[in-house]
Amino acid sequence: MNPIAEMIFRSWQADYEALAILLSVAVIYTRGWRRLRRRRPREFGVARLASFLSGSAAILLAIASPLDAFAGLLLTAHMIQHLLLLMVAPPLLLYGAPYLPILRGLPARVLKHGVGPFLASPGLQRFGRKLTHPLVCWLAFTITSLTWHTPGFYELALRSPFWHGVEHLCFLGAAMLFWWPVIQPWPSRAQWPRWAMIPYLFLADFQNTALAAFLIFYDRVIYPSYAAAPRLLNLSPLDDQAAAGAVMWVPGSVAYLIPIGLLTVRALGSRRQAVRPSSRRVELPVIQTRGASTSFPDGRPEGWDLLSIPIIGGALGRPRFRRVVQSAMFALALVVIADGLFGHQMGSMNLAGTLPWIHWRGLVVISLLAAGNFFCMACPFTMARDFGRRWLPARWHWPKRLRSKLLATVLLAVYLWAYEAFSLWDSPWWTAWIVIGYFVASFVIDGLFKGASFCKYVCPIGQFNFAQSLVSPLEVKVRNADVCRACATYDCIRGADTRRGCELGLFQPKKSGNLDCTFCLDCVQACPHQNVGIIGVTPGSQITHDRYRSALGRLSQRTDVAALVLLLVFGAFVNAAGMIGPVASLERALQQRMGLESLLPVTSALFVLALIVAPLLLVALCGVVWRALCGGAIRLRELACRFALTLTPLGFSMWVAHLSYHFLTGAAAVIPVAQRVAGDLGGSLLDQPNWAGAAALLPLDWLPSLQILLLDGGLLLTLYASWRVARLFSTRAGRALGLFAPWAGLAVLLYASGVWIVFQPMEMRGLAPRMQACPMSGRTPGMRH
Amino acid sequence: MTAMKNNRSKLIGRYWRHSLLFASLLLALYSRSQADGGGVALHQVAGPYVVTVFIAPATPRAGPVDVSVLARDRADGRAAIDVEVFVRLRREGGIAVVGHATRGVTQNELFYSVLMNLPEAGQWELEVTIKRGKSEASVFGQLSVAAPRPFLLSYWRSLSLPWVVVTLFAMNQWLKGRAASRGEKRLTTHPTKLRCETPIDLSLCDSAQEGKK
């Protein structure tokens, strides 16, 4: 093939956004079509599916093929693109009778609670009926077509990709409306007699012909962009314009004439049926949705069970699996300690400066977001616990006064402060000592005290994971509650033979949510009925209720849990803000103004303000606003405990946006560091370290959108959870709104600060001398931490 | 046993559907250079080539700017696809940004494209050099670069998402409340029977009828 022609045919554009939408709609349609076909095979034949998918393919052809690539250079290509969107894709999509399959393809809960109220609304039904009135449809199509072909609008679309997209959306929307009364997709009802569609199409063809004739016979180039564009096919702009007119005229008219012919034949063949619009309601099949039961007939929960997935489930269920993963993590921890103590003392060139702060943190939040608390499952520090018990008595109970989250909350606050104040990420030596301290603490505490006291009451990392895993999509829970009711041995908590029960005191039948669950799977292995699994749950669903939870009680009574959650939520924003330029400048300005030699007092004061004073004040303010808005007899403590939990998704989204950014941009930095370590040990790993060559895992262009999307998700889940909690407090919508408003305001404030942080230039103090300022969003290439 | 198998296949099916939808979401995040978008910034003849330079966005702003180059043989008008293209943008103050335009990232395979990061607004000198073997030809032009777009505008779609969802949710709750107050709660909470008259007339009726049948 001619290389030029080959290049032209290879000019497909990967319009991933459109592809994603088309793919999602096709999946939903196919799912719904399969369900409906079981009951109504005649109405939902294979032709419907083929037609709908062909329509989707026509859209893809229009917007992703070389037609789009050359639309700015050749009017003819642009016209073919428009014909696909106006004349080909819409009839094919509508012939697929997409209305019911798409609805049935949606998850039952979305259909029932999300879309259902809209569809049942009489006002929207009236609007839909008016919108699909043939007169409205014809006018919408004609006006859209004429408007976008006027030079001003056409040039706008050629200049701006955004307006080009709007133009295509308008064409597609108007064409869907235009073809609706012609195709009359099942089971909609015609508003005009079928024969009326013949003049309807003729009139549309008339305006199409008029426009096409204008393009062909006009003696000047109508759209100046084409006059300036390079002539690829040695076709003059005027010839190109005439060719585009011909495309519009001939294939365009054929697209009208075929249905006119078909309608005429049908009208002549069955005149009596065609003369009057049907006034009879079409009774559709009864479509069963799953009832309120949460279990399958064999007792399985509705959510999917990770342990039932082949290979992965089998491996996770084995006790040795955890030991193997822990051993690997233990070995990594030893390497980090060794390099941190004896290796190069620059954070970005040391394993202790990269593995814990870039990889481990990033992977922890990503796994919490995508699955669950799998770091605690693989925690190497609990291996020290097991060793500790061999040499130490482990016979005392953890002191009653310390049986809360307060100690862990204080330790977490100290850690967050130390991280900011001493730039821990840039100190391999300190990092190594923190890891050593962790091993010693778990060894001593769990060697002296019964149960998993270290995990439950002391470990700051564990508390972080427990709280964030409230938003995780997986939970260790019973598969069938009936089996537990019949159980008399309670092995899941007591243990059996050599199998341990839950050392954190979580009794599976009463357990709710992931709080305090380390995913150790001791309960899975101890249960003689194999009734415990890793079950898929709706993320955040455990935040809203206030049922009694095993080993935790009611969270509305747990001020310590609320304090922990607030610390983590505000900590997410403070931790991210600590690395941006404006905050660093503020600290330096304050330092100079106070005449201080060190930044430490300023950092500490700001830290106390942002992490302790601000949350307390804001929570109190929410209480004051709530009382002013609706008063009431609810105790502020209870209210704060309930609503503080609802902020978890937002805080978590900020942690993910921040830490995954470091991971996605800096993960490859471990390669030169490993090469440096190998070099220090006298060996060689592939080559000499290339400190500047480590690439980001994702294109940097993706990161701002990804980060904002994460914050969007966090805000929405927080708002939804707050609304649900407010509705639990009051069934009256107005009163619930009064309860919800201050907390929603706080969430929006945090979201806005998160977005602001994302777009600020980054300036890590520890790395300041050798790192150029660049936005946290990664808009400037080459940023590494 | 059969029920167990069915459940497992259902779960695996759900897993794949979710994976596909997740993949769609990831795809939606992806963006890349336009490669031929925007407007014509330069159209000149240099040596054996007719060179057209496109800039996207059409009104360039400080920040990432997509420069696409189409080089055609002067004699026969055929696109040159075996050349090397270098783009240089120089600010009057002396800052210069240099890029190697390639066809690997372009939508239109006839174009050579490069994404260049312009640090500041103002008047920039544009130089495009076409090399084939030892021969080379350059075209020169001016580029007026506007101030960067505020990030709120750049990311308006991502930033407006929560408010769209919140608005829809508020409407949903309002409609639910209104339906309940009109005694239509039965219809909205049991979408087990669908009856259609018009395109969006989907009355949701009780499933009791099916029980009777």
Short mmCIF file of C-alpha atoms in Angstrom, two decimals, chain A residues 422-713:
data_model
loop_
_atom_site.label_atom_id
_atom_site.label_comp_id
_atom_site.label_asym_id
_atom_site.label_seq_id
_atom_site.Cartn_x
_atom_site.Cartn_y
_atom_site.Cartn_z
CA PHE A 422 12.12 16.15 61.56
CA SER A 423 11.50 15.34 57.89
CA LEU A 424 11.50 11.65 58.68
CA TRP A 425 11.15 10.71 55.01
CA ASP A 426 14.56 12.16 54.39
CA SER A 427 16.32 10.47 57.27
CA PRO A 428 17.17 6.83 56.62
CA TRP A 429 18.79 6.60 60.01
CA TRP A 430 15.63 7.69 61.85
CA THR A 431 13.51 5.50 59.62
CA ALA A 432 15.60 2.47 60.54
CA TRP A 433 15.25 3.25 64.24
CA ILE A 434 11.48 3.64 63.91
CA VAL A 435 11.29 0.17 62.36
CA ILE A 436 13.49 -1.23 65.12
CA GLY A 437 11.32 0.52 67.73
CA TYR A 438 8.28 -1.09 66.20
CA PHE A 439 9.78 -4.56 66.44
CA VAL A 440 10.83 -4.01 70.05
CA ALA A 441 7.43 -2.61 71.05
CA SER A 442 5.47 -5.46 69.52
CA PHE A 443 7.92 -8.01 70.98
CA VAL A 444 7.66 -6.61 74.50
CA ILE A 445 3.97 -5.69 74.60
CA ASP A 446 2.66 -8.88 73.09
CA GLY A 447 5.25 -10.88 74.98
CA LEU A 448 3.91 -9.57 78.27
CA PHE A 449 0.21 -9.07 77.60
CA LYS A 450 -2.46 -11.44 76.37
CA GLY A 451 -4.16 -11.13 73.01
CA ALA A 452 -3.12 -8.75 70.29
CA SER A 453 -2.81 -5.78 72.63
CA PHE A 454 -0.17 -4.10 70.51
CA CYS A 455 -2.34 -4.15 67.38
CA LYS A 456 -5.51 -3.17 69.17
CA TYR A 457 -4.36 -0.45 71.54
CA VAL A 458 -0.88 0.74 70.57
CA CYS A 459 0.02 0.40 66.89
CA PRO A 460 -0.54 3.72 65.05
CA ILE A 461 -0.24 2.02 61.66
CA GLY A 462 -2.89 -0.49 62.69
CA GLN A 463 -5.25 2.30 63.76
CA PHE A 464 -4.71 4.03 60.43
CA ASN A 465 -5.55 0.82 58.58
CA PHE A 466 -8.55 0.01 60.79
CA ALA A 467 -10.11 3.42 60.30
CA GLN A 468 -9.46 3.66 56.56
CA SER A 469 -10.67 0.14 55.92
CA LEU A 470 -14.16 1.34 56.85
CA VAL A 471 -14.20 2.51 53.24
CA SER A 472 -12.74 -0.71 51.82
CA PRO A 473 -14.82 -2.94 49.58
CA LEU A 474 -13.95 -6.17 51.42
CA GLU A 475 -14.75 -7.31 54.93
CA VAL A 476 -14.03 -10.47 56.90
CA LYS A 477 -17.52 -11.57 57.88
CA VAL A 478 -19.77 -14.57 58.20
CA ARG A 479 -21.17 -16.08 55.06
CA ASN A 480 -24.45 -17.24 56.54
CA ALA A 481 -25.80 -15.91 59.82
CA ASP A 482 -28.00 -18.99 60.32
CA VAL A 483 -24.96 -21.24 60.59
CA CYS A 484 -23.57 -19.06 63.41
CA ARG A 485 -26.89 -19.19 65.25
CA ALA A 486 -26.66 -22.96 65.37
CA CYS A 487 -22.99 -22.92 66.44
CA ALA A 488 -22.23 -23.89 70.04
CA THR A 489 -18.43 -23.95 70.04
CA TYR A 490 -17.58 -20.35 69.04
CA ASP A 491 -14.23 -21.43 67.65
CA CYS A 492 -13.90 -18.19 65.73
CA ILE A 493 -13.19 -16.35 68.97
CA ARG A 494 -12.12 -19.11 71.34
CA GLY A 495 -9.93 -21.00 68.94
CA ALA A 496 -9.76 -24.74 68.57
CA ASP A 497 -6.90 -27.19 68.95
CA THR A 498 -3.88 -25.48 67.42
CA ARG A 499 -5.97 -22.85 65.62
CA ARG A 500 -6.15 -19.44 67.27
CA GLY A 501 -9.39 -17.59 67.68
CA CYS A 502 -9.59 -13.85 67.11
CA GLU A 503 -6.96 -12.24 69.32
CA LEU A 504 -8.59 -8.85 68.96
CA GLY A 505 -11.77 -10.14 70.55
CA LEU A 506 -13.98 -9.82 67.49
CA PHE A 507 -16.84 -12.30 67.62
CA GLN A 508 -17.77 -12.90 64.01
CA PRO A 509 -21.58 -13.05 64.36
CA LYS A 510 -21.51 -9.68 66.12
CA LYS A 511 -18.69 -8.15 64.11
CA SER A 512 -19.59 -5.24 61.91
CA GLY A 513 -17.17 -3.42 59.65
CA ASN A 514 -13.42 -3.62 59.47
CA LEU A 515 -12.56 -1.70 62.65
CA ASP A 516 -9.99 -3.68 64.68
CA CYS A 517 -9.82 -6.43 62.05
CA THR A 518 -6.27 -7.27 61.00
CA PHE A 519 -7.33 -9.68 58.23
CA CYS A 520 -5.22 -12.33 59.98
CA LEU A 521 -7.88 -14.86 58.93
CA ASP A 522 -7.47 -16.82 62.18
CA CYS A 523 -11.27 -16.88 62.35
CA VAL A 524 -11.49 -18.26 58.81
CA GLN A 525 -9.21 -21.13 59.72
CA ALA A 526 -10.76 -21.71 63.16
CA CYS A 527 -14.38 -21.88 62.00
CA PRO A 528 -15.29 -25.58 61.69
CA HIS A 529 -18.21 -24.72 59.39
CA GLN A 530 -16.12 -22.72 56.92
CA ASN A 531 -18.62 -19.94 57.44
CA VAL A 532 -16.24 -16.97 57.46
CA GLY A 533 -15.14 -15.35 54.22
CA ILE A 534 -13.71 -12.15 52.80
CA ILE A 535 -16.95 -10.72 51.52
CA GLY A 536 -17.54 -7.81 49.18
CA VAL A 537 -19.46 -4.98 50.84
CA THR A 538 -20.59 -1.53 49.77
CA PRO A 539 -17.70 0.80 50.67
CA GLY A 540 -18.60 3.03 53.58
CA SER A 541 -21.82 1.18 54.39
CA GLN A 542 -20.56 0.47 57.92
CA ILE A 543 -20.10 4.13 58.73
CA THR A 544 -23.72 5.09 58.96
CA HIS A 545 -25.27 2.57 61.33
CA ASP A 546 -24.83 2.50 65.09
CA ARG A 547 -25.45 -1.14 65.85
CA TYR A 548 -23.54 -2.87 68.60
CA ARG A 549 -20.18 -4.04 67.29
CA SER A 550 -18.25 -6.86 68.84
CA ALA A 551 -15.32 -5.64 70.97
CA LEU A 552 -16.18 -2.03 70.17
CA GLY A 553 -19.71 -1.46 71.38
CA ARG A 554 -21.67 1.39 69.85
CA LEU A 555 -19.47 3.88 68.07
CA SER A 556 -21.75 6.73 69.13
CA GLN A 557 -20.36 6.15 72.64
CA ARG A 558 -16.72 5.88 71.58
CA THR A 559 -15.16 9.33 71.86
CA ASP A 560 -11.73 7.76 71.45
CA VAL A 561 -12.67 6.32 68.05
CA ALA A 562 -14.09 9.68 66.99
CA ALA A 563 -10.87 11.39 68.10
CA LEU A 564 -8.82 8.89 66.14
CA VAL A 565 -10.92 9.41 63.02
CA LEU A 566 -10.76 13.19 63.29
CA LEU A 567 -6.99 13.03 63.72
CA LEU A 568 -6.69 10.89 60.61
CA VAL A 569 -9.02 13.09 58.57
CA PHE A 570 -7.33 16.36 59.46
CA GLY A 571 -3.95 14.60 59.44
CA ALA A 572 -4.47 13.72 55.79
CA PHE A 573 -4.76 17.38 54.83
CA VAL A 574 -2.03 18.57 57.21
CA ASN A 575 0.35 15.89 56.01
CA ALA A 576 -0.21 16.85 52.37
CA ALA A 577 -0.11 20.58 53.12
CA GLY A 578 3.26 20.14 54.82
CA MET A 579 4.90 19.55 51.45
CA ILE A 580 3.57 22.50 49.48
CA GLY A 581 5.30 25.78 48.80
CA PRO A 582 2.84 28.24 50.40
CA VAL A 583 2.93 26.42 53.74
CA ALA A 584 6.71 26.22 53.70
CA SER A 585 6.85 29.96 52.89
CA LEU A 586 4.46 30.72 55.72
CA GLU A 587 6.61 28.78 58.15
CA ARG A 588 9.75 30.59 57.07
CA ALA A 589 8.01 33.96 57.27
CA LEU A 590 6.79 33.22 60.79
CA GLN A 591 10.25 32.03 61.78
CA GLN A 592 11.82 35.27 60.56
CA ARG A 593 9.16 37.41 62.17
CA MET A 594 9.66 35.72 65.53
CA GLY A 595 13.42 35.79 65.17
CA LEU A 596 13.73 32.05 65.73
CA GLU A 597 16.78 30.04 64.72
CA SER A 598 14.90 26.83 64.15
CA LEU A 599 11.70 26.01 62.28
CA LEU A 600 10.74 23.44 64.90
CA PRO A 601 8.68 25.73 67.19
CA VAL A 602 6.78 27.16 64.22
CA THR A 603 6.09 23.74 62.71
CA SER A 604 5.00 22.41 66.09
CA ALA A 605 2.70 25.35 66.77
CA LEU A 606 1.10 25.14 63.31
CA PHE A 607 0.76 21.40 63.75
CA VAL A 608 -1.05 21.74 67.08
CA LEU A 609 -3.29 24.39 65.57
CA ALA A 610 -4.18 22.39 62.49
CA LEU A 611 -4.41 18.95 63.98
CA ILE A 612 -5.82 19.52 67.44
CA VAL A 613 -7.28 23.00 67.85
CA ALA A 614 -8.92 23.29 64.41
CA PRO A 615 -10.78 19.94 64.55
CA LEU A 616 -12.07 20.67 68.04
CA LEU A 617 -13.19 24.16 67.10
CA LEU A 618 -14.80 23.05 63.86
CA VAL A 619 -16.67 20.19 65.52
CA ALA A 620 -17.86 22.56 68.24
CA LEU A 621 -18.90 25.03 65.58
CA CYS A 622 -20.88 22.33 63.79
CA GLY A 623 -22.66 21.66 67.09
CA VAL A 624 -23.42 25.33 67.60
CA VAL A 625 -24.76 25.71 64.05
CA TRP A 626 -26.86 22.59 64.45
CA ARG A 627 -28.39 23.88 67.68
CA ALA A 628 -29.08 27.24 66.06
CA LEU A 629 -30.70 25.58 63.06
CA CYS A 630 -32.87 22.97 64.70
CA GLY A 631 -32.11 22.64 68.39
CA GLY A 632 -33.11 19.28 69.81
CA ALA A 633 -32.28 16.93 72.59
CA ILE A 634 -29.41 15.00 71.01
CA ARG A 635 -26.18 15.11 72.95
CA LEU A 636 -23.38 16.89 71.14
CA ARG A 637 -20.95 14.10 72.04
CA GLU A 638 -23.11 11.48 70.41
CA LEU A 639 -23.65 13.68 67.40
CA ALA A 640 -19.92 14.40 67.04
CA CYS A 641 -19.06 10.71 67.37
CA ARG A 642 -21.55 9.75 64.67
CA PHE A 643 -20.72 12.51 62.22
CA ALA A 644 -16.95 12.35 62.74
CA LEU A 645 -17.05 8.83 61.30
CA THR A 646 -18.76 10.10 58.18
CA LEU A 647 -15.69 12.23 57.41
CA THR A 648 -13.59 9.07 57.03
CA PRO A 649 -14.08 8.72 53.24
CA LEU A 650 -12.97 12.29 52.62
CA GLY A 651 -9.87 11.94 54.79
CA PHE A 652 -9.07 8.63 53.16
CA SER A 653 -9.43 10.10 49.68
CA MET A 654 -6.88 12.77 50.60
CA TRP A 655 -4.48 10.14 51.91
CA VAL A 656 -4.87 8.15 48.70
CA ALA A 657 -4.50 11.25 46.49
CA HIS A 658 -1.33 12.23 48.34
CA LEU A 659 0.39 8.91 48.91
CA SER A 660 -0.52 7.30 45.61
CA TYR A 661 0.95 10.39 43.94
CA HIS A 662 4.31 9.66 45.53
CA PHE A 663 4.01 6.01 44.62
CA LEU A 664 2.95 6.56 41.03
CA THR A 665 5.63 9.15 40.36
CA GLY A 666 8.43 7.66 42.42
CA ALA A 667 8.02 3.89 42.44
CA ALA A 668 10.72 3.36 39.85
CA ALA A 669 13.20 5.24 42.06
CA VAL A 670 13.85 1.97 43.88
CA ILE A 671 15.76 0.62 40.86
CA PRO A 672 18.78 2.97 41.08
CA VAL A 673 18.67 2.68 44.88
CA ALA A 674 18.86 -1.12 44.64
CA GLN A 675 21.71 -0.73 42.14
CA ARG A 676 23.47 1.57 44.59
CA VAL A 677 23.05 -0.98 47.41
CA ALA A 678 24.39 -3.73 45.15
CA GLY A 679 27.34 -1.50 44.28
CA ASP A 680 28.02 -0.79 47.97
CA LEU A 681 28.08 -4.50 48.64
CA GLY A 682 30.66 -4.96 45.95
CA GLY A 683 28.34 -6.43 43.36
CA SER A 684 26.46 -5.10 40.40
CA LEU A 685 22.75 -5.14 39.59
CA LEU A 686 22.27 -4.83 35.83
CA ASP A 687 24.10 -1.53 35.47
CA GLN A 688 25.22 1.65 37.17
CA PRO A 689 22.39 3.59 38.87
CA ASN A 690 20.69 6.11 36.63
CA TRP A 691 19.33 8.59 39.17
CA ALA A 692 17.53 10.76 36.63
CA GLY A 693 16.05 8.03 34.49
CA ALA A 694 13.31 6.59 36.69
CA ALA A 695 9.96 7.10 34.98
CA ALA A 696 6.55 7.57 36.57
CA LEU A 697 4.19 4.59 36.54
CA LEU A 698 1.41 6.70 35.06
CA PRO A 699 1.63 9.62 32.63
CA LEU A 700 1.87 12.80 34.68
CA ASP A 701 -1.11 14.19 32.75
CA TRP A 702 -3.32 11.64 34.46
CA LEU A 703 -2.46 12.63 37.99
CA PRO A 704 -4.48 15.84 38.52
CA SER A 705 -7.64 14.23 37.16
CA LEU A 706 -7.02 11.10 39.21
CA GLN A 707 -6.42 13.10 42.38
CA ILE A 708 -9.50 15.26 41.92
CA LEU A 709 -11.56 12.22 41.08
CA LEU A 710 -10.44 10.60 44.32
CA LEU A 711 -11.36 13.71 46.30
CA ASP A 712 -14.70 13.85 44.46
CA GLY A 713 -15.42 10.26 45.47
#
